[in-house]
Coordinates of C-alpha atoms in Angstrom, one line a residue:
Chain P
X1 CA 108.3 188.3 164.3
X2 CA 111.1 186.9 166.9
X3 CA 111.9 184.3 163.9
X4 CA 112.2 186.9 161.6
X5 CA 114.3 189.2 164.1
X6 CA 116.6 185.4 164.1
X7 CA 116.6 185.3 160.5
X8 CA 117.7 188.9 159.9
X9 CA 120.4 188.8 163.0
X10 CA 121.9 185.1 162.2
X11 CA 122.2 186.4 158.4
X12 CA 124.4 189.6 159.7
X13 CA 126.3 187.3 161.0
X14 CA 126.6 184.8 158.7
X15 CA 127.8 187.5 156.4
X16 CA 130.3 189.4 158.2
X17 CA 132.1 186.3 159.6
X18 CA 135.4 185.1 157.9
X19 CA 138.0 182.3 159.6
X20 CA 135.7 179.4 160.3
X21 CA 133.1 178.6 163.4
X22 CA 135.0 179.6 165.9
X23 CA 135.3 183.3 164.6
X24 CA 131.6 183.2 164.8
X25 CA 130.8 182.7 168.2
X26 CA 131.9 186.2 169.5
X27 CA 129.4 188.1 166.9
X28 CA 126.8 185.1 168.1
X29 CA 127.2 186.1 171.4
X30 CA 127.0 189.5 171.3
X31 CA 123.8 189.7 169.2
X32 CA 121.8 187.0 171.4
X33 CA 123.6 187.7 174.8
X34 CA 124.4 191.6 174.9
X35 CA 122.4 193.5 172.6
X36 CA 118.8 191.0 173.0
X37 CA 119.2 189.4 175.9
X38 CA 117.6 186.1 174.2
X39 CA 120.0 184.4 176.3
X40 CA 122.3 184.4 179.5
X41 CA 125.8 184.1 179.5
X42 CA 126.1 180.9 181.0
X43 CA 123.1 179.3 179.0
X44 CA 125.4 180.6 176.0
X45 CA 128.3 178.9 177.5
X46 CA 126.5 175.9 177.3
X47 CA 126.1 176.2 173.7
X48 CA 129.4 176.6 173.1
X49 CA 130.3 173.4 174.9
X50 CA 127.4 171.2 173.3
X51 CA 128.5 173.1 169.7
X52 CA 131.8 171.7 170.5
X53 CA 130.5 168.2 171.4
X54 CA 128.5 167.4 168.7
X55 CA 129.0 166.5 165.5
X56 CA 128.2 168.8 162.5
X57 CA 129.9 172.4 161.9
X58 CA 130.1 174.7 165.2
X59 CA 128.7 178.0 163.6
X60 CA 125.6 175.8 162.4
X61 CA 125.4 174.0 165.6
X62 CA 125.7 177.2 167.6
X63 CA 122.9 178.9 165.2
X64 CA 120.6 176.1 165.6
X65 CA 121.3 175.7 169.5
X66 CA 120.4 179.8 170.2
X67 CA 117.2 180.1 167.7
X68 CA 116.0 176.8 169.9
X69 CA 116.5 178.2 172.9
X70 CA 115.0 181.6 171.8
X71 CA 111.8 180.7 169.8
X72 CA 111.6 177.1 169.8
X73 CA 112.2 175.0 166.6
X74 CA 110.9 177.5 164.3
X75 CA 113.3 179.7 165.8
X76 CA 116.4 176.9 165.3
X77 CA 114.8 176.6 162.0
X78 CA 115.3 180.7 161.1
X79 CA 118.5 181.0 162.6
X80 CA 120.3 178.0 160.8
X81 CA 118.4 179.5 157.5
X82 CA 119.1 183.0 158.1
X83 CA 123.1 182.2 158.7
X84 CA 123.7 180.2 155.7
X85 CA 121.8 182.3 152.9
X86 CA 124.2 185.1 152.7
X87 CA 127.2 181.7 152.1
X88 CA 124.6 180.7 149.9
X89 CA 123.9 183.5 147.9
X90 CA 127.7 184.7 148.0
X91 CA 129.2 181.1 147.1
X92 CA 126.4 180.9 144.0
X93 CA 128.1 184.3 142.3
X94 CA 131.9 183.5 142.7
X95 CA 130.9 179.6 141.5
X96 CA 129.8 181.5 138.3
X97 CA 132.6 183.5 137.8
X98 CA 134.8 181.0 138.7
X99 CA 133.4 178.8 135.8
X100 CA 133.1 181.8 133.2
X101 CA 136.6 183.7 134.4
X102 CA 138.3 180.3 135.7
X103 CA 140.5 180.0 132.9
X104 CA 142.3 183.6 133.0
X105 CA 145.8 182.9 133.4
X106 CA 146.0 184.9 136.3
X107 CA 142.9 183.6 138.5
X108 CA 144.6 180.2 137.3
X109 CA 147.8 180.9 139.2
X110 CA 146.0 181.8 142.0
X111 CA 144.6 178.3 142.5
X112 CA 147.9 176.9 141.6
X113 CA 149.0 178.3 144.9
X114 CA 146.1 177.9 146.7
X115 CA 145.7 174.1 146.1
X116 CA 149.1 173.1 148.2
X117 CA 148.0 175.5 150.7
X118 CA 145.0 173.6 151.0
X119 CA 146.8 170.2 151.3
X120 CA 149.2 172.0 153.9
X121 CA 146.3 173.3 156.1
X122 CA 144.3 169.6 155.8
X123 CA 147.9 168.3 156.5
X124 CA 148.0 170.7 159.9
X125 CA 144.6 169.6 160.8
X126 CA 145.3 166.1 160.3
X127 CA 148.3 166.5 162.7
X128 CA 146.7 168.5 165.2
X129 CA 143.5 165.6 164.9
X130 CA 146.1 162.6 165.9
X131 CA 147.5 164.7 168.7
X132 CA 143.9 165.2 170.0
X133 CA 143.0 161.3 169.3
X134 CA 146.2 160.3 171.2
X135 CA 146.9 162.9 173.8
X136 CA 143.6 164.9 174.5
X137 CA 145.7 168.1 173.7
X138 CA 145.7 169.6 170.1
X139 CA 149.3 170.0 170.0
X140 CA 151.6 167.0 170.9
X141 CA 153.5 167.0 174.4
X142 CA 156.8 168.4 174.8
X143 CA 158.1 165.4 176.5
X144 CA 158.6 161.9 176.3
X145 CA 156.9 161.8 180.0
X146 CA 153.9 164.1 179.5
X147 CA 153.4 161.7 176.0
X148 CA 153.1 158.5 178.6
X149 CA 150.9 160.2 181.2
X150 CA 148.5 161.5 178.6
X151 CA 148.2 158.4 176.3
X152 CA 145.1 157.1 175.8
X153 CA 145.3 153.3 174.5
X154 CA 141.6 152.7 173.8
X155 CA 141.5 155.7 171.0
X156 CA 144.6 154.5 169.8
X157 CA 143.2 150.9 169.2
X158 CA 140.5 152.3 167.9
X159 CA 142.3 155.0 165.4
X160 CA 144.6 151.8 164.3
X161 CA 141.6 149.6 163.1
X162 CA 139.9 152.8 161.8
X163 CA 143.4 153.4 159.6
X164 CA 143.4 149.7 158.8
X165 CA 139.3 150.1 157.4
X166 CA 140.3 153.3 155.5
X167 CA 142.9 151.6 153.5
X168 CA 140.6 148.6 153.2
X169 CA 138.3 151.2 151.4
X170 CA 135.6 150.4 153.3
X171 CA 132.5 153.1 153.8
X172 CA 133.2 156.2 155.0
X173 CA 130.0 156.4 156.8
X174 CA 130.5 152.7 158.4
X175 CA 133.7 153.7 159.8
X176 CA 132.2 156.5 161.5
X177 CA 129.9 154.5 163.3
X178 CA 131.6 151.4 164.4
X179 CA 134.0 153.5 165.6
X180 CA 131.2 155.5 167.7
X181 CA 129.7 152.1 169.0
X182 CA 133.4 150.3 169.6
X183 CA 133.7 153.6 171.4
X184 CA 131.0 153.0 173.9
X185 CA 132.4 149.6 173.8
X186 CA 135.9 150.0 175.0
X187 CA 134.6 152.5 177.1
X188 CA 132.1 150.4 179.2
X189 CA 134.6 147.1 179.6
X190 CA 137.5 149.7 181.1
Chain U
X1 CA 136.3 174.0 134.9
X2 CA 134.4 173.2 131.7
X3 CA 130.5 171.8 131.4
X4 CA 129.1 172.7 134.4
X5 CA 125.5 171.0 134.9
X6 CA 125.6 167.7 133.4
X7 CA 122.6 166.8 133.3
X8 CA 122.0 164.9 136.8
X9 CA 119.2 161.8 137.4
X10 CA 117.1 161.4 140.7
X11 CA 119.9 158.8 142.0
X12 CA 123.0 161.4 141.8
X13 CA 120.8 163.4 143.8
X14 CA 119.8 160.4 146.5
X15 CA 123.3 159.6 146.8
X16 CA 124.7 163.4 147.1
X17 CA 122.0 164.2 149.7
X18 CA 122.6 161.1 152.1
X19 CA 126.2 160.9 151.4
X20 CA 126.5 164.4 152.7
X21 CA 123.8 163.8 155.4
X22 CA 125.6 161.1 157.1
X23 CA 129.2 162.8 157.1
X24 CA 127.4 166.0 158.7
X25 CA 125.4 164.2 161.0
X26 CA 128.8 162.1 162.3
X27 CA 131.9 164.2 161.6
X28 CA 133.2 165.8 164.7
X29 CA 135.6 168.6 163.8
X30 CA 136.3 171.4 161.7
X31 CA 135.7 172.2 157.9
X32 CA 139.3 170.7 156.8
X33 CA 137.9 167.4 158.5
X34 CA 135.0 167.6 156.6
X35 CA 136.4 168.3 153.2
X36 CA 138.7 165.5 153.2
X37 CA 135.6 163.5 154.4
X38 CA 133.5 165.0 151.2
X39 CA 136.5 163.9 149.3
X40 CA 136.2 159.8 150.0
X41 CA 132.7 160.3 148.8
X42 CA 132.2 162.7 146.1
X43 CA 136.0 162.1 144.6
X44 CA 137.2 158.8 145.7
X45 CA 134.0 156.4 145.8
X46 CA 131.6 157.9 143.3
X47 CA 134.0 159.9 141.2
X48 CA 131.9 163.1 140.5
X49 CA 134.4 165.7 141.0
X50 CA 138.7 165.6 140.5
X51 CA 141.3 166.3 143.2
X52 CA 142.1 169.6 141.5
X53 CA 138.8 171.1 141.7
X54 CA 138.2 169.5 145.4
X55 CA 141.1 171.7 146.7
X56 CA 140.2 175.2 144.4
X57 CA 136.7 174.7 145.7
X58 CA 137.9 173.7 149.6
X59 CA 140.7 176.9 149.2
X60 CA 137.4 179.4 148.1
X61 CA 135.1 177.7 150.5
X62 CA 137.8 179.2 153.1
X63 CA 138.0 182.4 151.8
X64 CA 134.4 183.1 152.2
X65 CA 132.3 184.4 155.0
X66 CA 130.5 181.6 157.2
X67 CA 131.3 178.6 157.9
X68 CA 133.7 176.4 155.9
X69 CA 131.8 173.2 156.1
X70 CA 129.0 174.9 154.5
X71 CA 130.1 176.8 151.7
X72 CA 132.2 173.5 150.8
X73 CA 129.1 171.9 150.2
X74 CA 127.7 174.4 148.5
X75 CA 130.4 174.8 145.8
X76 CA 131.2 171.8 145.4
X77 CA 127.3 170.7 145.2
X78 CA 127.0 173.5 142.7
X79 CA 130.3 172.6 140.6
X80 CA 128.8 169.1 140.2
X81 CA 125.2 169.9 139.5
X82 CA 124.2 174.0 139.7
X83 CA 121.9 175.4 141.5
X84 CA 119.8 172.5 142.2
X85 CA 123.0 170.2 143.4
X86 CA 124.4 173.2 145.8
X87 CA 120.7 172.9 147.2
X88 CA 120.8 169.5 148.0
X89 CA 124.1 169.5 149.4
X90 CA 123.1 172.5 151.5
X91 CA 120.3 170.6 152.9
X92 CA 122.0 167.3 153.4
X93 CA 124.8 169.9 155.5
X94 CA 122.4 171.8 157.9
X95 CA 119.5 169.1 158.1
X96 CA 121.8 167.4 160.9
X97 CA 122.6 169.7 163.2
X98 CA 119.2 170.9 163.3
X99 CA 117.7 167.2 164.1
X100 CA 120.7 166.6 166.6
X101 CA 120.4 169.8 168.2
X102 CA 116.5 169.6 168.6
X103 CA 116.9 166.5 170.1
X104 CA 119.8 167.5 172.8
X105 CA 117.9 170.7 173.3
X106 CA 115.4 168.9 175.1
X107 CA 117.9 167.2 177.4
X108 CA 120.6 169.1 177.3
X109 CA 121.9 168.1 181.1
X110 CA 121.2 164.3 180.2
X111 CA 123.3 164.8 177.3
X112 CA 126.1 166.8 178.5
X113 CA 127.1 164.2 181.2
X114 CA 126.0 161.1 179.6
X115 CA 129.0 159.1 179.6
X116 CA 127.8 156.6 176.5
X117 CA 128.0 159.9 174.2
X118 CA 130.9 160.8 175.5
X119 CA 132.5 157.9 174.2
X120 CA 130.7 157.6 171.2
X121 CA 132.0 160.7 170.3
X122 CA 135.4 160.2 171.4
X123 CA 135.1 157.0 169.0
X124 CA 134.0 158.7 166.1
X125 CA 136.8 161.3 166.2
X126 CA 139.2 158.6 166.5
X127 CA 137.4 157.7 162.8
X128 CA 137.3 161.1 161.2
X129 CA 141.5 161.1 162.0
X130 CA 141.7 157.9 160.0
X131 CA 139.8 159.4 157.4
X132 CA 141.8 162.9 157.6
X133 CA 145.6 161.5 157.8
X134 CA 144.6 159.1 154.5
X135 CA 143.2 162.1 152.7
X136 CA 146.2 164.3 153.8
X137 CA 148.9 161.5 152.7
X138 CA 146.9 160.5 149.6
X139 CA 147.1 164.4 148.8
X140 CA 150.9 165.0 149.4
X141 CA 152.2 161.9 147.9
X142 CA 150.4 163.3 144.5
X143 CA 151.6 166.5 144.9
X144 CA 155.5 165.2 145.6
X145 CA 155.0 163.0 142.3
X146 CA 154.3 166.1 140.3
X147 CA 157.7 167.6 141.3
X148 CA 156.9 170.8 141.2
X149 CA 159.2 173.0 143.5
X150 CA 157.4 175.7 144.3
X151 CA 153.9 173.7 144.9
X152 CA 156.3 172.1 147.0
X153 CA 157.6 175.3 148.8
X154 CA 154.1 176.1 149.3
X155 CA 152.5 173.3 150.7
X156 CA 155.9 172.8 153.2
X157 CA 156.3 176.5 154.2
X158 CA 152.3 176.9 155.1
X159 CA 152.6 173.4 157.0
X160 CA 155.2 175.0 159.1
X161 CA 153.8 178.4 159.2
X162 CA 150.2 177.0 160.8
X163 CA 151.0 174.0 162.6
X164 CA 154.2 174.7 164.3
X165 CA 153.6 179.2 164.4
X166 CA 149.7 179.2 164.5
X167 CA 149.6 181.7 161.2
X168 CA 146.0 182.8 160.7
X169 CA 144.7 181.0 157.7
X170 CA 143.4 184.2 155.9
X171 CA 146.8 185.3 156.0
X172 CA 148.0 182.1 154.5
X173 CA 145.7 182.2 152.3
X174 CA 146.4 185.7 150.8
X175 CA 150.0 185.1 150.6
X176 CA 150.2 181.5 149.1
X177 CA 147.6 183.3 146.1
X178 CA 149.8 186.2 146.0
X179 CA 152.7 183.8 145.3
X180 CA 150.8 181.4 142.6
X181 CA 149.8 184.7 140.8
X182 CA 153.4 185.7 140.7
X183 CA 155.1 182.1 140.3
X184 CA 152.7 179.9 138.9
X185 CA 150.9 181.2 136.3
X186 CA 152.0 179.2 133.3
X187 CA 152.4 175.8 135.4
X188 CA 148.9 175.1 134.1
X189 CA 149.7 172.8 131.2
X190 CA 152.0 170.8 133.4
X191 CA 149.7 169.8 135.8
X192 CA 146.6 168.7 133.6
X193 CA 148.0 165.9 133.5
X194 CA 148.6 164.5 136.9
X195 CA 146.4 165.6 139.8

C-alpha cells in the first residue's frame, strides 16, 4: 500500500511540475515532509544535497532517494516509476502529433524559433558550467582579484585535456571517466 | 519529421540503452548538459537523429512537465524508434540513479564526506563542460553559417536574457515560439538544407 501511496503521490508530482528538477523539490517536499511525514526536514535536506552530488537528473535522484528512505527499494522503485509515467504518457501524445501535425506551417515556425532558443539556453549553461569548473560559483567573479583567489588549477588541467579529447572525438563515456579517476588523482597528489 | 519507426535490430537497441545508461549514470548537471551529451551519441557518433530534430525535441522536452533529462530521452528515443525506443531510452535514463542511489542510501554519511567521490565528481563535471562548450560552439557556428537574422536575434537576445538577467526559461520559451510563429514561418525551405 505505502508503494502504491509513492506511486500515486511521485506521479502528482511528476505531472504538475514544469521548469526542470529544481522546480520539483518544493512539491517533493511538501508531499513527503508536511503532509506524510515520511520524512524529516533535515533527512530531506540531505536528499537535496546527495540529489545535487550525484550524477543523473535531480528530480529522479530526489524521487528515488525519498521512496528509499520511505519503503525501501520497492519504495525507490515506485516513486522513480510513479514520477516519470505521467512525462511518459504526456511526451508519447505530443511525439504523435508532432509527427502527424509537424509540418503545419505554423507549428513549423514555432520550432524555427525554438531551435536558437535551445542553442542559446545550452549556450548559457555551457557558460555558467565553465564558471562552475573554474571558479566554484555559477556566475563568473566580478573582479580580476576574486578570479585569482577562486581559481582552481587542477579542474582547469583537467577541463583542458577533457577539451583536447572532445575535439579528438574520443568516447563520450571515456571522457567521463578518466576525468572522474584523473580527478581522484590530482586530488590525492595535492 | 517523416518515417517514424524504421524498423530497428537488437543492436540499435544495445547501443541506445548503454549509450544512454552510461551518460545518465556519469553526467553531473542539468538537462541542457545532458542533451548536448545525448547529442555526441545519438547525432554525432552513431548518426540516428539530425541537429534539427535534436533541438525541436530538446525545446519540447523543456516545455513539458517533469524533468527535462527525462522527457529528452523519451522523445527522442521515440522519434528514433516508437514506443519501444522511448522505452528503452527511458530505462537506460532512470536505471542509474536508482542503482546509484540504492547504493549511497545505504551509506549515505560515508558517502557525503568521502573525499575520493568528491573529487571524482568534481573530475567528471570538469568532462561534461568539455562536452557542453563543444556542443554549444558546434551548434552556433552552424547556426551563424545559415545567416539567418532573426535565428540570429533569437539565439543572441535569449543568451543575454538568461545568462546575464536570469529570465525564466518558460518565459523564454513562450516568447521565442511566439516570435518564430510570427517571423519564421516560411524560413522552412531555407534551412533544409543546412542544419
Amino acid at each position: 500500500m505505502l508503494c502504491l501511496l509513492l506511486f500515486w503521490e511521485f506521479a502528482k508530482i511528476g505531472l504538475v511540475c514544469v521548469g526542470g528538477g529544481y522546480a520539483s523539490m518544493p512539491l517533493i517536499q511538501a508531499a513527503v515532509v508536511d503532509t506524510y511525514h515520511w520524512l524529516t526536514l533535515s533527512e530531506f535536506i540531505d536528499i537535496f544535497t546527495i540529489s545535487q552530488m550525484t550524477p543523473g537528473p535531480i528530480g529522479i535522484n530526489a524521487a528515488t532517494f525519498s521512496g528509499m528512505k520511505v519503503a525501501g527499494l520497492p519504495g525507490s522503485i515506485a516513486a522513480t516509476l510513479g514520477f516519470v509515467t505521467p512525462s511518459f504518457i504526456l511526451c508519447l501524445i505530443l511525439a504523435r502529433l508532432l509527427l502527424r501535425y509537424g509540418s503545419i506551417g505554423a507549428i513549423q515556425g514555432v520550432l524555427n524559433g525554438l531551435r536558437p532558443a535551445v542553442v542559446a539556453l545550452i549556450c548559457a549553461a555551457g557558460l555558467s558550467f565553465i564558471a562552475l569548473t573554474l571558479f566554484d560559483v555559477d556566475r563568473f567573479p566580478a573582479t580580476i582579484a576574486a578570479m585569482k583567489e577562486r581559481f582552481d588549477p587542477k579542474s582547469a588541467v583537467i577541463l583542458a585535456l577533457a577539451v583536447v579529447a572532445v575535439r579528438k572525438k574520443a568516447n563520450v563515456i571515456h571522457i567521463l571517466l578518466a576525468c572522474g579517476v584523473l580527478g581522484v588523482a590530482l586530488g590525492m597528489i595535492g | 519529421m517523416d518515417d517514424n519507426k524504421e524498423k530497428r535490430g537488437g543492436h540499435f537497441y544495445r547501443a541506445l540503452f548503454w549509450s544512454t545508461f552510461w551518460i545518465s549514470a556519469l553526467t553531473v548537471g542539468g538537462g541542457f548538459v545532458i542533451i548536448s551529451l545525448l547529442k555526441t551519441k545519438y547525432v554525432d557518433e552513431f548518426g540516428w537523429l539530425d541537429d534539427k530534430e535534436t533541438l525541436d525535441l530538446a525545446a519540447l522536452a523543456q516545455s513539458m512537465p517533469g524533468v527535462m533529462a527525462v522527457n529528452a530521452s523519451i522523445l527522442l528515443g521515440y522519434r528514433m524508434a516508437g514506443v519501444p525506443g522511448a522505452l528503452t531510452a527511458l530505462a537506460a535514463t532512470i536505471l542509474p540513479p536508482l542503482i546509484t542511489l540504492s547504493l549511497i542510501a545505504q551509506a549515505y554519511e560515508a558517502f557525503a564526506s568521502s573525499p575520493v567521490v568528491r573529487l571524482a565528481l568534481q573530475g567528471m563535471q570538469c568532462g561534461a563542460t568539455a562536452l557542453i562548450v563543444s556542443v554549444a560552439v558546434d551548434l552556433v557556428r552552424k547556426k551563424c553559417k545559415e545567416k539567418q537574422t532573426i535565428p540570429l536575434l533569437i539565439l543572441v537576445g535569449t543568451f543575454v536574457a538568461n545568462f546575464f538577467f536570469g529570465v525564466n526559461l518558460m518565459i523564454l520559451i513562450v516568447i521565442d515560439g511566439l516570435a518564430g510563429l510570427m517571423f519564421l514561418q516560411g524560413a522552412e525551405a531555407k534551412q533544409k538544407l543546412d542544419v
